[in-house]
CSV table of C-alpha atoms in Angstrom, one decimal:
chain,number,residue,atom,x,y,z
A,1,UNK,CA,-0.5,-0.5,0.2
A,2,UNK,CA,0.7,3.7,-0.9
A,3,UNK,CA,-0.1,5.3,2.0
A,4,UNK,CA,0.0,4.4,5.8
A,5,UNK,CA,-2.7,7.0,6.8
A,6,UNK,CA,-4.5,4.9,3.5
A,7,UNK,CA,-4.0,1.9,5.3
A,8,UNK,CA,-5.7,3.3,8.7
A,9,UNK,CA,-8.3,4.1,6.8
A,10,UNK,CA,-8.6,1.5,4.8
A,11,UNK,CA,-9.0,-0.6,8.0
A,12,UNK,CA,-11.7,1.2,10.4
A,13,UNK,CA,-13.9,1.0,7.7
A,14,UNK,CA,-14.1,-2.3,8.2
A,15,UNK,CA,-15.8,-1.5,11.3
A,16,UNK,CA,-19.0,-0.8,9.1
A,17,UNK,CA,-21.4,-3.9,8.9
A,18,UNK,CA,-21.6,-6.3,5.5
A,19,UNK,CA,-17.7,-3.9,5.0
A,20,UNK,CA,-15.1,-6.3,3.9
A,21,UNK,CA,-11.7,-5.1,2.7
A,22,UNK,CA,-12.2,-4.9,-1.3
A,23,UNK,CA,-15.5,-2.7,-0.1
A,24,UNK,CA,-13.1,-1.0,2.4
A,25,UNK,CA,-10.3,-0.2,-0.2
A,26,UNK,CA,-13.0,1.5,-3.0
A,27,UNK,CA,-14.6,3.3,-0.4
A,28,UNK,CA,-12.2,5.1,0.8
A,29,UNK,CA,-9.9,5.6,-3.0
A,30,UNK,CA,-13.7,6.4,-3.8
A,31,UNK,CA,-13.7,9.6,-0.8
A,32,UNK,CA,-9.9,10.2,-1.6
A,33,UNK,CA,-10.7,10.5,-5.5
A,34,UNK,CA,-14.6,12.0,-5.7
A,35,UNK,CA,-15.3,13.6,-2.3
A,36,UNK,CA,-13.1,14.8,0.2
A,37,UNK,CA,-16.1,17.3,1.1
A,38,UNK,CA,-18.8,14.4,1.9
A,39,UNK,CA,-15.1,12.7,4.0
A,40,UNK,CA,-14.9,15.2,6.0
A,41,UNK,CA,-18.3,15.5,7.4
A,42,UNK,CA,-18.8,12.1,7.6
A,43,UNK,CA,-16.0,12.2,9.9
A,44,UNK,CA,-17.1,15.2,12.0
A,45,UNK,CA,-21.4,13.5,12.0
A,46,UNK,CA,-19.1,10.3,13.3
A,47,UNK,CA,-17.7,11.7,15.9
A,48,UNK,CA,-20.6,13.7,18.0
A,49,UNK,CA,-22.9,10.9,17.2
A,50,UNK,CA,-20.3,8.3,18.7
A,51,UNK,CA,-19.8,11.1,21.1
A,52,UNK,CA,-23.2,13.5,22.4
A,53,UNK,CA,-26.0,9.9,21.5
A,54,UNK,CA,-26.5,8.1,24.7
A,55,UNK,CA,-30.6,6.6,25.7
A,56,UNK,CA,-34.1,8.6,26.3
A,57,UNK,CA,-34.5,8.5,29.6
A,58,UNK,CA,-37.9,7.3,29.3
A,59,UNK,CA,-38.4,4.9,26.2
A,60,UNK,CA,-34.4,3.2,25.8
A,61,UNK,CA,-34.6,4.8,22.2
A,62,UNK,CA,-31.3,6.4,20.7
A,63,UNK,CA,-31.1,10.0,21.8
A,64,UNK,CA,-29.2,13.6,22.7
A,65,UNK,CA,-31.5,14.4,24.4
A,66,UNK,CA,-32.8,13.2,28.5
A,67,UNK,CA,-35.8,12.3,26.9
A,68,UNK,CA,-36.8,12.2,22.9
A,69,UNK,CA,-38.3,13.6,20.4
A,70,UNK,CA,-41.1,12.3,20.7
A,71,UNK,CA,-41.2,11.0,24.1
A,72,UNK,CA,-41.1,15.0,24.8
A,73,UNK,CA,-44.1,15.5,22.3
A,74,UNK,CA,-47.0,16.4,24.0
A,75,UNK,CA,-48.7,15.3,20.5
A,76,UNK,CA,-48.3,11.5,21.2
A,77,UNK,CA,-50.9,9.5,22.8
A,78,UNK,CA,-49.6,8.6,26.0
A,79,UNK,CA,-52.3,5.9,27.0
A,80,UNK,CA,-50.5,3.1,23.9
A,81,UNK,CA,-47.1,2.3,24.5
A,82,UNK,CA,-45.3,-0.2,22.0
A,83,UNK,CA,-42.7,-2.7,23.1
A,84,UNK,CA,-40.1,-3.1,19.7
A,85,UNK,CA,-36.5,-4.8,20.1
A,86,UNK,CA,-34.1,-2.7,19.0
A,87,UNK,CA,-34.5,1.3,17.0
A,88,UNK,CA,-35.0,0.0,14.1
A,89,UNK,CA,-37.4,-1.9,14.5
A,90,UNK,CA,-39.4,1.3,16.2
A,91,UNK,CA,-38.0,3.5,12.5
A,92,UNK,CA,-40.4,0.9,10.7
A,93,UNK,CA,-43.5,0.9,12.7
A,94,UNK,CA,-43.5,4.8,12.6
A,95,UNK,CA,-42.4,4.9,9.1
A,96,UNK,CA,-45.2,1.8,7.9
A,97,UNK,CA,-47.6,2.8,10.5
A,98,UNK,CA,-49.6,5.6,11.3
A,99,UNK,CA,-49.2,5.5,15.1
A,100,UNK,CA,-49.3,8.1,17.3
A,101,UNK,CA,-48.7,6.4,20.9
A,102,UNK,CA,-45.3,6.4,22.8
A,103,UNK,CA,-42.9,4.0,22.0
A,104,UNK,CA,-40.2,1.7,24.7
A,105,UNK,CA,-37.6,0.0,22.5
A,106,UNK,CA,-35.9,-3.3,24.6
A,107,UNK,CA,-31.8,-2.4,23.0
A,108,UNK,CA,-32.4,-6.7,22.9
A,109,UNK,CA,-34.1,-9.5,23.6
A,110,UNK,CA,-33.9,-12.7,26.5
A,111,UNK,CA,-31.5,-14.8,25.7
A,112,UNK,CA,-30.3,-16.0,29.2
A,113,UNK,CA,-27.4,-18.1,27.2
A,114,UNK,CA,-26.0,-15.0,26.5
A,115,UNK,CA,-26.9,-12.7,30.0
A,116,UNK,CA,-28.6,-10.7,28.9
A,117,UNK,CA,-32.3,-10.9,31.9
A,118,UNK,CA,-35.2,-8.9,32.8
A,119,UNK,CA,-32.6,-6.3,34.4
A,120,UNK,CA,-30.7,-6.1,30.7
A,121,UNK,CA,-33.4,-5.0,28.6
A,122,UNK,CA,-34.6,-2.3,31.1
A,123,UNK,CA,-37.6,-4.5,32.8
A,124,UNK,CA,-37.8,-3.1,36.2
A,125,UNK,CA,-38.3,0.1,34.1
A,126,UNK,CA,-40.8,-1.0,32.5
A,127,UNK,CA,-43.3,-2.5,35.1
A,128,UNK,CA,-42.4,1.3,36.8
A,129,UNK,CA,-43.9,2.9,33.5
A,130,UNK,CA,-47.2,0.8,33.7
A,131,UNK,CA,-46.9,1.4,37.5
A,132,UNK,CA,-47.6,5.7,36.1
A,133,UNK,CA,-51.1,4.3,35.5
A,134,UNK,CA,-51.1,6.1,32.0
A,135,UNK,CA,-50.4,3.0,29.7
A,136,UNK,CA,-54.2,0.9,28.9
A,137,UNK,CA,-52.5,-1.3,25.3
A,138,UNK,CA,-50.0,-2.5,25.4
A,139,UNK,CA,-49.1,-3.6,21.9
A,140,UNK,CA,-45.9,-5.8,21.8
A,141,UNK,CA,-44.4,-5.7,19.0
A,142,UNK,CA,-41.0,-8.4,20.0
A,143,UNK,CA,-39.5,-10.1,16.7
A,144,UNK,CA,-41.7,-13.0,15.6
A,145,UNK,CA,-38.4,-15.6,16.6
A,146,UNK,CA,-38.2,-17.4,19.3
A,147,UNK,CA,-36.4,-15.6,22.0
A,148,UNK,CA,-38.4,-12.7,21.1
A,149,UNK,CA,-41.3,-15.4,21.1
A,150,UNK,CA,-40.5,-15.2,24.6
A,151,UNK,CA,-39.8,-11.7,24.7
A,152,UNK,CA,-43.0,-11.2,24.7
A,153,UNK,CA,-44.8,-13.5,27.3
A,154,UNK,CA,-42.6,-12.6,29.5
A,155,UNK,CA,-43.4,-8.2,28.9
A,156,UNK,CA,-47.2,-9.9,28.1
A,157,UNK,CA,-47.3,-10.5,31.5
A,158,UNK,CA,-45.6,-8.0,33.0
A,159,UNK,CA,-48.9,-6.5,31.3
A,160,UNK,CA,-51.5,-8.4,32.6
A,161,UNK,CA,-49.4,-7.5,36.4
A,162,UNK,CA,-50.3,-3.6,35.5
A,163,UNK,CA,-54.3,-4.1,34.6
A,164,UNK,CA,-52.7,-3.2,31.1
A,165,UNK,CA,-54.4,-5.1,27.8
A,166,UNK,CA,-51.2,-6.5,25.6
A,167,UNK,CA,-51.2,-7.1,22.8
A,168,UNK,CA,-49.8,-8.6,20.0
A,169,UNK,CA,-49.0,-8.2,15.9
A,170,UNK,CA,-50.7,-10.8,14.0
A,171,UNK,CA,-48.5,-13.1,11.9
A,172,UNK,CA,-50.4,-14.4,8.3
A,173,UNK,CA,-49.0,-14.4,4.1
A,174,UNK,CA,-47.1,-11.1,3.7
A,175,UNK,CA,-49.1,-8.4,1.9
A,176,UNK,CA,-47.9,-9.0,-2.4
A,177,UNK,CA,-46.8,-12.3,-1.4
A,178,UNK,CA,-47.1,-15.4,-3.1
A,179,UNK,CA,-49.2,-18.4,-1.8
A,180,UNK,CA,-45.8,-20.4,-3.1
A,181,UNK,CA,-42.6,-18.3,-1.6
A,182,UNK,CA,-44.7,-18.0,1.8
A,183,UNK,CA,-42.1,-20.3,4.9
A,184,UNK,CA,-44.4,-23.5,5.8
A,185,UNK,CA,-44.9,-21.5,9.6
A,186,UNK,CA,-46.5,-18.9,8.5
A,187,UNK,CA,-48.4,-20.5,5.9
A,188,UNK,CA,-50.0,-22.9,8.7
A,189,UNK,CA,-50.7,-20.8,10.5
A,190,UNK,CA,-52.5,-17.7,8.2
A,191,UNK,CA,-54.8,-20.3,7.6
A,192,UNK,CA,-55.6,-22.4,10.6
A,193,UNK,CA,-55.8,-19.0,11.8
A,194,UNK,CA,-58.1,-18.1,8.8
A,195,UNK,CA,-61.1,-15.7,8.3
A,196,UNK,CA,-65.0,-15.4,6.7
A,197,UNK,CA,-64.4,-12.7,4.1
A,198,UNK,CA,-66.9,-10.3,4.7
T,1,UNK,CA,-36.1,9.8,13.5
T,2,UNK,CA,-35.6,10.0,17.8
T,3,UNK,CA,-31.9,11.3,17.2
T,4,UNK,CA,-30.7,14.5,14.8
T,5,UNK,CA,-27.4,13.7,15.2
T,6,UNK,CA,-28.6,10.4,14.5
T,7,UNK,CA,-30.0,11.5,10.7
T,8,UNK,CA,-27.1,13.8,10.6
T,9,UNK,CA,-25.0,10.6,10.5
T,10,UNK,CA,-27.2,8.2,8.4
T,11,UNK,CA,-27.2,11.4,5.7
T,12,UNK,CA,-23.8,11.2,5.8
T,13,UNK,CA,-22.8,7.8,5.5
T,14,UNK,CA,-25.1,8.1,2.0
T,15,UNK,CA,-22.1,9.5,0.6
T,16,UNK,CA,-19.9,6.1,0.6
T,17,UNK,CA,-20.0,4.3,-2.1
T,18,UNK,CA,-22.2,1.5,-2.8
T,19,UNK,CA,-24.3,3.0,0.3
T,20,UNK,CA,-27.9,3.8,-0.1
T,21,UNK,CA,-31.0,5.1,3.1
T,22,UNK,CA,-31.3,1.6,4.6
T,23,UNK,CA,-27.5,0.0,4.9
T,24,UNK,CA,-27.2,3.9,6.0
T,25,UNK,CA,-29.2,3.5,9.0
T,26,UNK,CA,-27.9,-0.3,9.1
T,27,UNK,CA,-24.3,0.8,9.5
T,28,UNK,CA,-25.2,3.5,12.1
T,29,UNK,CA,-27.4,1.6,14.3
T,30,UNK,CA,-24.6,-1.1,14.8
T,31,UNK,CA,-21.9,1.6,15.2
T,32,UNK,CA,-23.7,3.3,17.8
T,33,UNK,CA,-24.4,-0.3,19.3
T,34,UNK,CA,-21.5,-2.5,19.1
T,35,UNK,CA,-18.7,0.0,17.6
T,36,UNK,CA,-18.5,3.4,19.7
T,37,UNK,CA,-15.0,2.8,20.1
T,38,UNK,CA,-14.3,1.5,16.7
T,39,UNK,CA,-16.5,4.7,15.3
T,40,UNK,CA,-14.3,7.2,16.9
T,41,UNK,CA,-11.5,5.8,15.1
T,42,UNK,CA,-13.1,5.1,11.2
T,43,UNK,CA,-14.3,9.7,13.1
T,44,UNK,CA,-9.1,9.6,13.4
T,45,UNK,CA,-8.0,8.4,10.1
T,46,UNK,CA,-11.0,9.8,7.9
T,47,UNK,CA,-10.3,12.8,9.4
T,48,UNK,CA,-6.6,12.3,8.5
T,49,UNK,CA,-6.8,10.3,5.7
T,50,UNK,CA,-8.7,13.7,4.4
T,51,UNK,CA,-6.8,16.1,5.6
T,52,UNK,CA,-3.6,14.8,5.4
T,53,UNK,CA,-3.4,12.4,1.8
T,54,UNK,CA,-2.1,13.9,-1.3
T,55,UNK,CA,-0.7,12.6,-4.6
T,56,UNK,CA,3.7,11.7,-4.2
T,57,UNK,CA,5.0,13.5,-6.8
T,58,UNK,CA,6.3,11.1,-8.5
T,59,UNK,CA,3.8,8.7,-9.8
T,60,UNK,CA,0.6,11.3,-8.9
T,61,UNK,CA,-0.3,7.4,-6.5
T,62,UNK,CA,-2.2,8.3,-3.2
T,63,UNK,CA,0.8,10.0,-0.6
T,64,UNK,CA,1.5,11.4,2.1
T,65,UNK,CA,4.3,12.2,2.0
T,66,UNK,CA,6.9,14.4,-1.3
T,67,UNK,CA,7.3,10.8,-2.4
T,68,UNK,CA,5.3,7.7,-1.9
T,69,UNK,CA,7.2,4.4,-0.8
T,70,UNK,CA,7.3,2.8,-3.7
T,71,UNK,CA,8.6,6.1,-5.6
T,72,UNK,CA,11.9,6.6,-2.7
T,73,UNK,CA,13.0,2.6,-2.5
T,74,UNK,CA,15.9,2.1,-3.3
T,75,UNK,CA,14.9,-2.3,-3.6
T,76,UNK,CA,12.1,-1.3,-6.8
T,77,UNK,CA,13.6,-1.6,-10.3
T,78,UNK,CA,13.7,2.1,-11.9
T,79,UNK,CA,14.0,0.8,-15.7
T,80,UNK,CA,10.5,0.4,-15.6
T,81,UNK,CA,7.8,1.8,-15.4
T,82,UNK,CA,4.1,0.3,-15.3
T,83,UNK,CA,1.4,3.0,-16.5
T,84,UNK,CA,-2.1,2.6,-14.8
T,85,UNK,CA,-5.2,3.6,-14.8
T,86,UNK,CA,-6.0,3.9,-10.8
T,87,UNK,CA,-4.6,3.5,-7.0
T,88,UNK,CA,-6.5,0.1,-7.0
T,89,UNK,CA,-5.8,-0.6,-10.5
T,90,UNK,CA,-1.6,-0.1,-9.3
T,91,UNK,CA,-2.8,-2.5,-5.9
T,92,UNK,CA,-4.5,-5.0,-7.6
T,93,UNK,CA,-1.0,-5.7,-9.7
T,94,UNK,CA,1.4,-5.5,-7.5
T,95,UNK,CA,-0.7,-7.3,-5.0
T,96,UNK,CA,-1.1,-10.6,-7.6
T,97,UNK,CA,2.1,-10.1,-9.9
T,98,UNK,CA,5.8,-10.3,-8.0
T,99,UNK,CA,6.4,-6.9,-10.6
T,100,UNK,CA,9.2,-5.1,-8.8
T,101,UNK,CA,9.7,-2.0,-10.9
T,102,UNK,CA,7.7,1.4,-10.9
T,103,UNK,CA,4.7,2.7,-11.1
T,104,UNK,CA,2.8,6.1,-12.6
T,105,UNK,CA,-1.1,6.4,-12.5
T,106,UNK,CA,-3.0,8.6,-14.9
T,107,UNK,CA,-6.1,9.0,-12.5
T,108,UNK,CA,-8.2,8.2,-15.2
T,109,UNK,CA,-8.1,7.7,-18.3
T,110,UNK,CA,-8.3,9.8,-22.1
T,111,UNK,CA,-12.1,11.1,-22.2
T,112,UNK,CA,-12.0,14.4,-25.0
T,113,UNK,CA,-15.9,14.4,-24.1
T,114,UNK,CA,-15.8,14.7,-20.4
T,115,UNK,CA,-12.6,17.1,-20.9
T,116,UNK,CA,-10.2,14.9,-19.5
T,117,UNK,CA,-7.5,15.2,-21.7
T,118,UNK,CA,-2.9,15.2,-21.7
T,119,UNK,CA,-2.8,17.5,-18.7
T,120,UNK,CA,-5.4,16.2,-16.6
T,121,UNK,CA,-3.6,12.8,-16.9
T,122,UNK,CA,-0.3,14.6,-16.2
T,123,UNK,CA,1.2,12.9,-19.9
T,124,UNK,CA,3.9,16.4,-19.8
T,125,UNK,CA,5.4,14.9,-16.6
T,126,UNK,CA,5.4,11.6,-18.0
T,127,UNK,CA,7.2,12.9,-21.0
T,128,UNK,CA,9.9,14.5,-18.3
T,129,UNK,CA,9.8,11.3,-16.4
T,130,UNK,CA,11.1,10.0,-19.5
T,131,UNK,CA,13.2,12.5,-21.2
T,132,UNK,CA,15.5,11.5,-17.9
T,133,UNK,CA,17.1,8.4,-19.7
T,134,UNK,CA,16.8,6.1,-16.6
T,135,UNK,CA,13.0,3.7,-17.9
T,136,UNK,CA,14.1,1.1,-20.5
T,137,UNK,CA,10.4,-0.4,-20.7
T,138,UNK,CA,6.8,0.9,-20.3
T,139,UNK,CA,4.0,-1.6,-19.1
T,140,UNK,CA,1.1,-0.4,-20.4
T,141,UNK,CA,-1.6,-1.2,-18.1
T,142,UNK,CA,-4.8,0.5,-19.1
T,143,UNK,CA,-7.6,-0.8,-18.7
T,144,UNK,CA,-8.9,-3.8,-21.9
T,145,UNK,CA,-11.8,-0.9,-22.4
T,146,UNK,CA,-12.6,1.6,-25.8
T,147,UNK,CA,-11.6,4.5,-23.1
T,148,UNK,CA,-8.4,2.6,-22.1
T,149,UNK,CA,-6.8,1.4,-25.1
T,150,UNK,CA,-7.0,4.8,-27.1
T,151,UNK,CA,-4.7,5.8,-23.3
T,152,UNK,CA,-2.7,2.9,-23.7
T,153,UNK,CA,-2.6,4.2,-27.7
T,154,UNK,CA,-1.1,7.2,-26.7
T,155,UNK,CA,1.1,6.6,-24.0
T,156,UNK,CA,2.5,3.9,-26.3
T,157,UNK,CA,3.5,7.4,-28.6
T,158,UNK,CA,5.3,9.2,-25.8
T,159,UNK,CA,7.7,6.0,-24.9
T,160,UNK,CA,8.5,5.0,-28.5
T,161,UNK,CA,9.3,9.7,-28.7
T,162,UNK,CA,11.8,9.1,-26.1
T,163,UNK,CA,13.2,5.3,-28.0
T,164,UNK,CA,10.7,3.1,-24.6
T,165,UNK,CA,10.2,0.3,-25.4
T,166,UNK,CA,5.6,0.0,-24.9
T,167,UNK,CA,4.5,-3.1,-23.8
T,168,UNK,CA,0.4,-4.3,-22.7
T,169,UNK,CA,-0.1,-6.7,-21.4
T,170,UNK,CA,-1.6,-9.9,-23.1
T,171,UNK,CA,-5.2,-10.5,-23.4
T,172,UNK,CA,-6.9,-14.4,-24.2
T,173,UNK,CA,-9.0,-16.3,-21.8
T,174,UNK,CA,-8.5,-15.5,-18.0
T,175,UNK,CA,-7.4,-19.3,-16.3
T,176,UNK,CA,-9.6,-21.1,-14.7
T,177,UNK,CA,-11.9,-19.9,-16.5
T,178,UNK,CA,-14.7,-21.9,-19.1
T,179,UNK,CA,-14.7,-21.8,-23.2
T,180,UNK,CA,-19.1,-21.5,-22.2
T,181,UNK,CA,-18.7,-18.2,-20.9
T,182,UNK,CA,-16.2,-16.5,-22.3
T,183,UNK,CA,-17.0,-13.6,-23.6
T,184,UNK,CA,-17.1,-13.3,-27.8
T,185,UNK,CA,-14.5,-10.6,-28.3
T,186,UNK,CA,-11.8,-12.2,-26.2
T,187,UNK,CA,-12.6,-15.7,-27.3
T,188,UNK,CA,-12.4,-14.4,-31.0
T,189,UNK,CA,-8.5,-12.5,-30.2
T,190,UNK,CA,-7.8,-15.5,-27.9
T,191,UNK,CA,-8.8,-18.1,-30.7
T,192,UNK,CA,-6.5,-15.8,-33.5
T,193,UNK,CA,-3.4,-15.2,-31.6
T,194,UNK,CA,-2.8,-19.1,-30.5
T,195,UNK,CA,0.6,-20.0,-30.3
T,196,UNK,CA,2.2,-23.6,-30.6
T,197,UNK,CA,1.8,-25.8,-27.5
T,198,UNK,CA,5.4,-26.9,-26.0
């Protein structure tokens, strides 16, 4: 390599997910050849984000303030609380649905083998939140995986302890898909829970 | 989005080639969730690289010094000079072959329609370099594209003006490939220039 700094940059780029040696090379050359200003902007944005972005004290999502804009907003419905595993899940729901309630981000899922229990997911704070008595519906939107389902079950029990109604997203055949390519579990579930046509 | 700084970071990441909105989101979340130290390292490496990496005065490759380590090295053969289009091409040759000569990086190819002529490729400096009289062979390793071939032709003429022998990489069937999948032009060329078996 013609420059140790270039080598360092390529090495540092590999911290990004899905970026191997070749992609990192291509990125480094691209930035140096055509996007020096953009590269400087990225360096600044990264440094500031890593330093300033923490977690919202209410919902545990990423936030640079003590309380994130969503939790601080007066226009959200405080009676609905949606529990998700990650900030990316929260963003997906926010972008796809018209949901106007609040969120609670677990930042993970129950996984005893990895040492992730109720404490790591901040479930004591969820207890306290539900004890406040404002929430009437807890929408449990963890992923439909084994660990996500176990987490959902656990969170649902917490809700019932506080007389809050837990709900769960419907499983079924995705819109726009073809039955031929739907996995067996989903198809079997959708078939079994079929409803009468209106 | 829960944080303006996060939004800025996602936006800034899109400067990287092949990174769209979704990948940028995934990268930002990954760095914030699991790789804050790596993110800081990347920010530093980027800022330093963008500021410090310029071009070698001899070969025009990226370099943080006036003259890059390869050009400054006493162990390289100064009689061979290999002309490539980009730093990535130079790296590919350096990694794949046992070449011990020097390089000259055009940082592009002749493309009159895009306003890239001999001056933009620093061919005046190549003239001066060949006039020094040290180089005896000029290996023209531009890409086998229309513009790359035109550039090779032009560079070859410069070499002949200075009584330097220009050479060009052999075209032919790639090793390990199957004839069925080789493109027609390459196959026709390889067939026409066949050589007797030893």
